[in-house]
Amino acid sequence: MAEFLVKNGFVYDPVLGINGDMVDVAVRNGKMVDASDVGTNATVIDAKGMTVMAAGVDIHAHIAGPKVNVGRNFRPEDKLFNATPGKGVMRMGGGHSVPTVLRTAYTYAKMGYGFALEAAMPPLLARHTHEEMRDTPIIDEGALPVFGNNWFVLEYLKNNEIENTAAYIAWLLRMTKGFGIKNVNPGGTEAWGWGLNCETIHDVVPYFDITPAQIIKGLIEANEYLGLPHCMHMHGNSLGQPGNYGITLETLKLAEGYKPKGDFGRDQVLHNTHLQFHSYGGESYTSKGFASASKEIMNYVNSVDNITFDTGIVTLDETTTMTADGPFEHHLSHMNNLKWVNSDVELETAAGIVPFIYGKNTFIAVAQWAVGVELALMAKDPMRCFITTDAPNAGPLYRYPRVWKWLMSLKARDALLEDAKYGDKVRNACYIGELDKEISLYELAMMTRAGCAKALGLSHMFGSLKPGLEGDVVVYPYNPETADDPELIEQAFGNAHTLIKGGEQIVKDGEIVSNGNKRTFWVNCKTNENAQVQHDISEKFKKYYTVTENNYGVSAHHYTPNPYVIEVDATK
Amino acid sequence: MSKIVTDVVCPFCGTLCDDLEVSLSDDGKEILEVYNACAIGAAKFLHAQASDRITRPRRRQEDGTWKDISYDEAVDYTAKMFAESKKPLMYGWSSTNCEAQGVGSELGEVVGAVMDNTATVCHGSTLIAVQDVGVPGCTLGEIKNRADRVVFWGCNPAHAHPRHMSRYSIFPRGFFTGKGAKSRKMVVVDPRCTDTAKTADIHLQLEQGRDYELLSAIRVAFRGEKLPDVVAGIPKEKIYEVADTLKEGRFSVIFFGMGVTHSLGKNHNIDIAIAVTRDLNDYTKAAIMPMRGHYNVTGSGQVWGWQFGFPFCVDLTRGFARYNPGETSANDLLMRDEVDSFFSLGSDPGAHFPNESVKKIANLPSVCIDPHITPTTAVCKVHVPVAFVGIEVGGCAYRMDNVPIETRKVVDPPEGMLTDEEFLKKVLDRVREIKEA
């Protein structure tokens, strides 16, 4: 296999403690190796005046699966004036906020990413998610099945049956080839089956007689019972509601007292995704009624060590919102009166999809932007704060480099607020005006790869250039010594000079030259035989599902032709 | 002792029943009986055994007779036809698996084709309406477990989707619907007194083509506003009654079919039917669902969605994907003489298209991929028989509610017979060879 030697670049690797030093980086047989371990035949990549990092790891994006495809198919306007023809090894692409799977892959490659986690997979529709992931070249992917409104989980946790919950989860991960536990609007989405919601963590789920708080704690316990690579991945109740930060704090506090178990090296038991949407004060969306509560949230997050989060920063674009939080999307469609898709999934979950315009000339969109940025700037531990746009909910995937620009440059933030119609009101209602911090490249490497890899339990593969890890290296055409214009950040980090993924060169001189060797990651968790759970599964399929038990599981050959299976033994 | 294969998925309609049992001969080569299937589904399985089945490709001679050719020759003809065409039309894609649809998409991209599926004469207007106003929907299990108000509008599942009512919508006893049909009110809206309408609690026998008015009147009734004495032939008292029935349900669902998608108003009928459902969600919980016809027309829209971003009428001729139904739709292209070759797979346009379009197909270089002899094969230049998906080869298919199910292989295809996917792969390879030469 090919050998590569990346020379003369400014290297940022927080795991190895390399902070902008000029260090040679080498890849052999698909893995990182010591620079002295490659031969003279190695392809030499001269990264002089450029930035070198391990490939990026995205902990939360909606990039493959049923609701993503609804977004594509019901928004022809999203493709207007942005379609691109195929070229070389690349196939045609299209889509702004919801790109085709091919464009998704090329976008990640150009931003220097090697792994992405599809954030919500409805178990019954898992085959769909896998078909899309299979057709997404280059990047490795995994997907999180949703559990927080699953009837098995609700019934077991009502009686505090953690072992049964865990056995069911392990079974479902095997059936759907899933990566971990996603928990979206616990209880609220089941209530949505009747057009209702659970707005706090104490609202009782209709019929099932359990509260979101019980579901959250139960899923944390089940996750740690199994010792899965990733922790319980949380999208809490009352997303997007002014004044919801109190509910968020209550949610986060449910993790107190829990410690991670298992062999995957993570420190957290709860990952709160797109925290921006959960950090609102005030009582309305108006400039008089809205307030950022990022400080209140971050004071708590900074004070504990078993919680991670990603930001979900608003990018001020027209985009497409999509989530398993069905009642929220219904609410949103009544706010903007745009088209609304809802899709409830029997016994398991739901999804809603609504286009949304975050207008730069509205107060609330810029205030939301500020809240997200504040969270990242206030984070004391960059290994526990990850930069996302909850793509495409707060903004399209390809805007990541723009978000990095905002975080790395006060000048860029000031220019945005200056330009925004209600910039001053946003400064008043939020903390953005008080923050002059600029994220360093070293911190960026933590917030976009090292920390994400660790939180996913994949630090033995991704997030660093340490010998033995996957040969995933990116070179950005960014010179940290000379760059002074913040626009250079956005330009450079969206147009990687080189990407090596799994030891294969994907991007060469800014052009995509290979479709790589894409893998689908899933977790095969072994548990002890559990006759009760097996019986319950058979009963539910006989009586309530509309597919048979034997037609539920995702087979390997069609859907995951190139799997990477993480084995977990939870039998002890 | 015969051998029984269980959990077989029926490759006929969008109901995609997955509980069939097929009994095979001892050697596993012959299908003896099909259990649990409807008459249509069972016939499809048994038809695969027909003794007069075509097993080799054939090419039409000058005098109109067929001559058997090899698969290689058929591949070569197809590849050359594509390579020589400026604007080929690749149509169908609904009675095949997603794997074949995926290869077909890549082939379409390489040859610069217009790709269209059977939605174009079916639920295409629904897809357009969804692009206008979205759609509140759900999987069929939600209906089984929760729905207590079920409307069939312009569709006749008793004949078109024979097991729909027993598996999902009317008769099953679900989690919150323990009394089965007794826990549900069934409304049928149809100008004809169909067998479905005969089983309904309420049959609104509206005037043909007046669906939009009636749907609009229901929205008026929801709001308690005044109606004329009669709308679309239905007395206002009846309309108020139906509106109240739907509002008072815990979970209402509207299923609709060709009666509304291709009668006067087309996509606008669906727009307002969806608006009715949106309205209902302000009072209770409600969903609406198209009764998709072919067992995997839904999948074809999904595959094109993730590859190109559009569910039908996908024009790849300019090197990037365009979508403009009316311009890039199969019948419009054919009737305007805009395409210079025709490829059909997984559908029977010869039976479903207007005669004007079929005449055009007859005058074009054309290939039809189909296990059966059909009206389409009758007008095509080359007919390539293939294995039956769901009987002789597995693969993914999407039910009408977008639930993907992997169909099963039950028996081997006749010896030497290719599958859709294998044939398309060969054509793709051959096209690349020709293009590189």
JSON list of N, CA and C in Angstrom, two decimals, chain A residues 182-186 188-189 197-201 212 216 232-240 244 247-248 251-252 270-275 277-278 323 325 328:
[
{"chain": "A", "resi": 182, "resn": "LYS", "atom": "N", "xyz": [-29.43, 7.07, 20.52]},
{"chain": "A", "resi": 182, "resn": "LYS", "atom": "CA", "xyz": [-29.91, 8.44, 20.35]},
{"chain": "A", "resi": 182, "resn": "LYS", "atom": "C", "xyz": [-31.22, 8.58, 21.11]},
{"chain": "A", "resi": 183, "resn": "ASN", "atom": "N", "xyz": [-31.38, 9.73, 21.72]},
{"chain": "A", "resi": 183, "resn": "ASN", "atom": "CA", "xyz": [-32.56, 9.97, 22.54]},
{"chain": "A", "resi": 183, "resn": "ASN", "atom": "C", "xyz": [-33.12, 11.34, 22.17]},
{"chain": "A", "resi": 184, "resn": "VAL", "atom": "N", "xyz": [-34.19, 11.36, 21.39]},
{"chain": "A", "resi": 184, "resn": "VAL", "atom": "CA", "xyz": [-34.74, 12.62, 20.89]},
{"chain": "A", "resi": 184, "resn": "VAL", "atom": "C", "xyz": [-36.08, 12.92, 21.56]},
{"chain": "A", "resi": 185, "resn": "ASN", "atom": "N", "xyz": [-36.19, 14.09, 22.14]},
{"chain": "A", "resi": 185, "resn": "ASN", "atom": "CA", "xyz": [-37.43, 14.52, 22.81]},
{"chain": "A", "resi": 185, "resn": "ASN", "atom": "C", "xyz": [-38.08, 13.33, 23.51]},
{"chain": "A", "resi": 186, "resn": "PRO", "atom": "N", "xyz": [-37.40, 12.80, 24.53]},
{"chain": "A", "resi": 186, "resn": "PRO", "atom": "CA", "xyz": [-37.90, 11.58, 25.16]},
{"chain": "A", "resi": 186, "resn": "PRO", "atom": "C", "xyz": [-39.36, 11.72, 25.59]},
{"chain": "A", "resi": 188, "resn": "GLY", "atom": "N", "xyz": [-41.83, 12.82, 24.32]},
{"chain": "A", "resi": 188, "resn": "GLY", "atom": "CA", "xyz": [-42.58, 13.82, 23.57]},
{"chain": "A", "resi": 188, "resn": "GLY", "atom": "C", "xyz": [-42.98, 13.32, 22.19]},
{"chain": "A", "resi": 189, "resn": "THR", "atom": "N", "xyz": [-42.11, 12.56, 21.57]},
{"chain": "A", "resi": 189, "resn": "THR", "atom": "CA", "xyz": [-42.41, 12.08, 20.22]},
{"chain": "A", "resi": 189, "resn": "THR", "atom": "C", "xyz": [-43.45, 10.97, 20.26]},
{"chain": "A", "resi": 197, "resn": "ASN", "atom": "N", "xyz": [-47.33, 16.47, 23.30]},
{"chain": "A", "resi": 197, "resn": "ASN", "atom": "CA", "xyz": [-45.89, 16.62, 23.49]},
{"chain": "A", "resi": 197, "resn": "ASN", "atom": "C", "xyz": [-45.57, 16.50, 24.97]},
{"chain": "A", "resi": 198, "resn": "CYS", "atom": "N", "xyz": [-44.30, 16.28, 25.28]},
{"chain": "A", "resi": 198, "resn": "CYS", "atom": "CA", "xyz": [-43.84, 16.40, 26.67]},
{"chain": "A", "resi": 198, "resn": "CYS", "atom": "C", "xyz": [-42.90, 17.60, 26.71]},
{"chain": "A", "resi": 199, "resn": "GLU", "atom": "N", "xyz": [-43.36, 18.66, 27.34]},
{"chain": "A", "resi": 199, "resn": "GLU", "atom": "CA", "xyz": [-42.59, 19.90, 27.27]},
{"chain": "A", "resi": 199, "resn": "GLU", "atom": "C", "xyz": [-41.55, 20.04, 28.36]},
{"chain": "A", "resi": 200, "resn": "THR", "atom": "N", "xyz": [-41.68, 19.31, 29.44]},
{"chain": "A", "resi": 200, "resn": "THR", "atom": "CA", "xyz": [-40.64, 19.32, 30.47]},
{"chain": "A", "resi": 200, "resn": "THR", "atom": "C", "xyz": [-40.24, 17.87, 30.71]},
{"chain": "A", "resi": 201, "resn": "ILE", "atom": "N", "xyz": [-39.22, 17.69, 31.55]},
{"chain": "A", "resi": 201, "resn": "ILE", "atom": "CA", "xyz": [-38.78, 16.32, 31.80]},
{"chain": "A", "resi": 201, "resn": "ILE", "atom": "C", "xyz": [-39.68, 15.62, 32.82]},
{"chain": "A", "resi": 212, "resn": "PRO", "atom": "N", "xyz": [-40.08, 11.84, 30.89]},
{"chain": "A", "resi": 212, "resn": "PRO", "atom": "CA", "xyz": [-38.82, 11.97, 30.16]},
{"chain": "A", "resi": 212, "resn": "PRO", "atom": "C", "xyz": [-37.61, 11.78, 31.08]},
{"chain": "A", "resi": 216, "resn": "ILE", "atom": "N", "xyz": [-34.49, 9.33, 30.34]},
{"chain": "A", "resi": 216, "resn": "ILE", "atom": "CA", "xyz": [-33.11, 9.81, 30.18]},
{"chain": "A", "resi": 216, "resn": "ILE", "atom": "C", "xyz": [-32.19, 9.03, 31.12]},
{"chain": "A", "resi": 232, "resn": "MET", "atom": "N", "xyz": [-24.98, 7.98, 25.81]},
{"chain": "A", "resi": 232, "resn": "MET", "atom": "CA", "xyz": [-26.33, 8.35, 25.42]},
{"chain": "A", "resi": 232, "resn": "MET", "atom": "C", "xyz": [-26.28, 9.74, 24.77]},
{"chain": "A", "resi": 233, "resn": "HIS", "atom": "N", "xyz": [-26.83, 9.84, 23.58]},
{"chain": "A", "resi": 233, "resn": "HIS", "atom": "CA", "xyz": [-26.73, 11.05, 22.76]},
{"chain": "A", "resi": 233, "resn": "HIS", "atom": "C", "xyz": [-28.07, 11.78, 22.83]},
{"chain": "A", "resi": 234, "resn": "MET", "atom": "N", "xyz": [-28.06, 12.92, 23.48]},
{"chain": "A", "resi": 234, "resn": "MET", "atom": "CA", "xyz": [-29.30, 13.54, 23.98]},
{"chain": "A", "resi": 234, "resn": "MET", "atom": "C", "xyz": [-29.75, 14.75, 23.17]},
{"chain": "A", "resi": 235, "resn": "HIS", "atom": "N", "xyz": [-31.00, 14.72, 22.72]},
{"chain": "A", "resi": 235, "resn": "HIS", "atom": "CA", "xyz": [-31.69, 15.91, 22.20]},
{"chain": "A", "resi": 235, "resn": "HIS", "atom": "C", "xyz": [-32.88, 16.06, 23.14]},
{"chain": "A", "resi": 236, "resn": "GLY", "atom": "N", "xyz": [-32.84, 17.07, 24.00]},
{"chain": "A", "resi": 236, "resn": "GLY", "atom": "CA", "xyz": [-33.78, 17.15, 25.10]},
{"chain": "A", "resi": 236, "resn": "GLY", "atom": "C", "xyz": [-35.16, 17.65, 24.73]},
{"chain": "A", "resi": 237, "resn": "ASN", "atom": "N", "xyz": [-35.98, 17.80, 25.76]},
{"chain": "A", "resi": 237, "resn": "ASN", "atom": "CA", "xyz": [-37.34, 18.28, 25.58]},
{"chain": "A", "resi": 237, "resn": "ASN", "atom": "C", "xyz": [-37.34, 19.80, 25.37]},
{"chain": "A", "resi": 238, "resn": "SER", "atom": "N", "xyz": [-38.38, 20.27, 24.72]},
{"chain": "A", "resi": 238, "resn": "SER", "atom": "CA", "xyz": [-38.59, 21.72, 24.52]},
{"chain": "A", "resi": 238, "resn": "SER", "atom": "C", "xyz": [-37.47, 22.39, 23.74]},
{"chain": "A", "resi": 239, "resn": "LEU", "atom": "N", "xyz": [-36.98, 21.71, 22.72]},
{"chain": "A", "resi": 239, "resn": "LEU", "atom": "CA", "xyz": [-35.98, 22.33, 21.85]},
{"chain": "A", "resi": 239, "resn": "LEU", "atom": "C", "xyz": [-36.55, 23.61, 21.25]},
{"chain": "A", "resi": 240, "resn": "GLY", "atom": "N", "xyz": [-35.69, 24.64, 21.21]},
{"chain": "A", "resi": 240, "resn": "GLY", "atom": "CA", "xyz": [-36.05, 25.86, 20.48]},
{"chain": "A", "resi": 240, "resn": "GLY", "atom": "C", "xyz": [-37.02, 26.78, 21.18]},
{"chain": "A", "resi": 244, "resn": "ASN", "atom": "N", "xyz": [-36.11, 27.79, 27.64]},
{"chain": "A", "resi": 244, "resn": "ASN", "atom": "CA", "xyz": [-35.96, 26.34, 27.84]},
{"chain": "A", "resi": 244, "resn": "ASN", "atom": "C", "xyz": [-34.70, 25.96, 28.61]},
{"chain": "A", "resi": 247, "resn": "ILE", "atom": "N", "xyz": [-35.04, 23.70, 31.61]},
{"chain": "A", "resi": 247, "resn": "ILE", "atom": "CA", "xyz": [-35.30, 22.28, 31.30]},
{"chain": "A", "resi": 247, "resn": "ILE", "atom": "C", "xyz": [-34.00, 21.60, 30.91]},
{"chain": "A", "resi": 248, "resn": "THR", "atom": "N", "xyz": [-33.16, 22.34, 30.16]},
{"chain": "A", "resi": 248, "resn": "THR", "atom": "CA", "xyz": [-31.88, 21.77, 29.75]},
{"chain": "A", "resi": 248, "resn": "THR", "atom": "C", "xyz": [-31.00, 21.49, 30.97]},
{"chain": "A", "resi": 251, "resn": "THR", "atom": "N", "xyz": [-32.14, 18.52, 32.67]},
{"chain": "A", "resi": 251, "resn": "THR", "atom": "CA", "xyz": [-31.78, 17.34, 31.89]},
{"chain": "A", "resi": 251, "resn": "THR", "atom": "C", "xyz": [-30.33, 16.96, 32.15]},
{"chain": "A", "resi": 252, "resn": "LEU", "atom": "N", "xyz": [-29.45, 17.97, 32.06]},
{"chain": "A", "resi": 252, "resn": "LEU", "atom": "CA", "xyz": [-28.01, 17.70, 32.24]},
{"chain": "A", "resi": 252, "resn": "LEU", "atom": "C", "xyz": [-27.73, 17.16, 33.64]},
{"chain": "A", "resi": 270, "resn": "LEU", "atom": "N", "xyz": [-23.18, 11.56, 29.03]},
{"chain": "A", "resi": 270, "resn": "LEU", "atom": "CA", "xyz": [-24.27, 12.23, 28.31]},
{"chain": "A", "resi": 270, "resn": "LEU", "atom": "C", "xyz": [-23.65, 13.20, 27.32]},
{"chain": "A", "resi": 271, "resn": "HIS", "atom": "N", "xyz": [-24.06, 13.06, 26.06]},
{"chain": "A", "resi": 271, "resn": "HIS", "atom": "CA", "xyz": [-23.68, 14.06, 25.06]},
{"chain": "A", "resi": 271, "resn": "HIS", "atom": "C", "xyz": [-24.93, 14.84, 24.71]},
{"chain": "A", "resi": 272, "resn": "ASN", "atom": "N", "xyz": [-24.92, 16.15, 25.01]},
{"chain": "A", "resi": 272, "resn": "ASN", "atom": "CA", "xyz": [-26.08, 16.97, 24.64]},
{"chain": "A", "resi": 272, "resn": "ASN", "atom": "C", "xyz": [-25.81, 17.58, 23.28]},
{"chain": "A", "resi": 273, "resn": "THR", "atom": "N", "xyz": [-26.59, 17.16, 22.32]},
{"chain": "A", "resi": 273, "resn": "THR", "atom": "CA", "xyz": [-26.34, 17.65, 20.97]},
{"chain": "A", "resi": 273, "resn": "THR", "atom": "C", "xyz": [-27.01, 19.01, 20.75]},
{"chain": "A", "resi": 274, "resn": "HIS", "atom": "N", "xyz": [-26.56, 19.70, 19.72]},
{"chain": "A", "resi": 274, "resn": "HIS", "atom": "CA", "xyz": [-27.02, 21.06, 19.35]},
{"chain": "A", "resi": 274, "resn": "HIS", "atom": "C", "xyz": [-27.50, 21.85, 20.56]},
{"chain": "A", "resi": 275, "resn": "LEU", "atom": "N", "xyz": [-26.59, 22.05, 21.50]},
{"chain": "A", "resi": 275, "resn": "LEU", "atom": "CA", "xyz": [-26.93, 22.69, 22.78]},
{"chain": "A", "resi": 275, "resn": "LEU", "atom": "C", "xyz": [-27.50, 24.10, 22.57]},
{"chain": "A", "resi": 277, "resn": "PHE", "atom": "N", "xyz": [-29.77, 25.15, 20.65]},
{"chain": "A", "resi": 277, "resn": "PHE", "atom": "CA", "xyz": [-31.24, 25.19, 20.61]},
{"chain": "A", "resi": 277, "resn": "PHE", "atom": "C", "xyz": [-31.85, 24.98, 22.01]},
{"chain": "A", "resi": 278, "resn": "HIS", "atom": "N", "xyz": [-31.02, 24.63, 22.96]},
{"chain": "A", "resi": 278, "resn": "HIS", "atom": "CA", "xyz": [-31.53, 24.31, 24.30]},
{"chain": "A", "resi": 278, "resn": "HIS", "atom": "C", "xyz": [-31.06, 25.33, 25.35]},
{"chain": "A", "resi": 323, "resn": "THR", "atom": "N", "xyz": [-35.88, 16.61, 12.09]},
{"chain": "A", "resi": 323, "resn": "THR", "atom": "CA", "xyz": [-35.58, 16.00, 13.38]},
{"chain": "A", "resi": 323, "resn": "THR", "atom": "C", "xyz": [-36.63, 14.96, 13.73]},
{"chain": "A", "resi": 325, "resn": "ASP", "atom": "N", "xyz": [-37.89, 14.99, 16.44]},
{"chain": "A", "resi": 325, "resn": "ASP", "atom": "CA", "xyz": [-38.75, 15.74, 17.36]},
{"chain": "A", "resi": 325, "resn": "ASP", "atom": "C", "xyz": [-39.98, 16.20, 16.57]},
{"chain": "A", "resi": 328, "resn": "PHE", "atom": "N", "xyz": [-42.01, 19.34, 17.59]},
{"chain": "A", "resi": 328, "resn": "PHE", "atom": "CA", "xyz": [-41.31, 20.60, 17.36]},
{"chain": "A", "resi": 328, "resn": "PHE", "atom": "C", "xyz": [-41.48, 21.06, 15.91]}
]
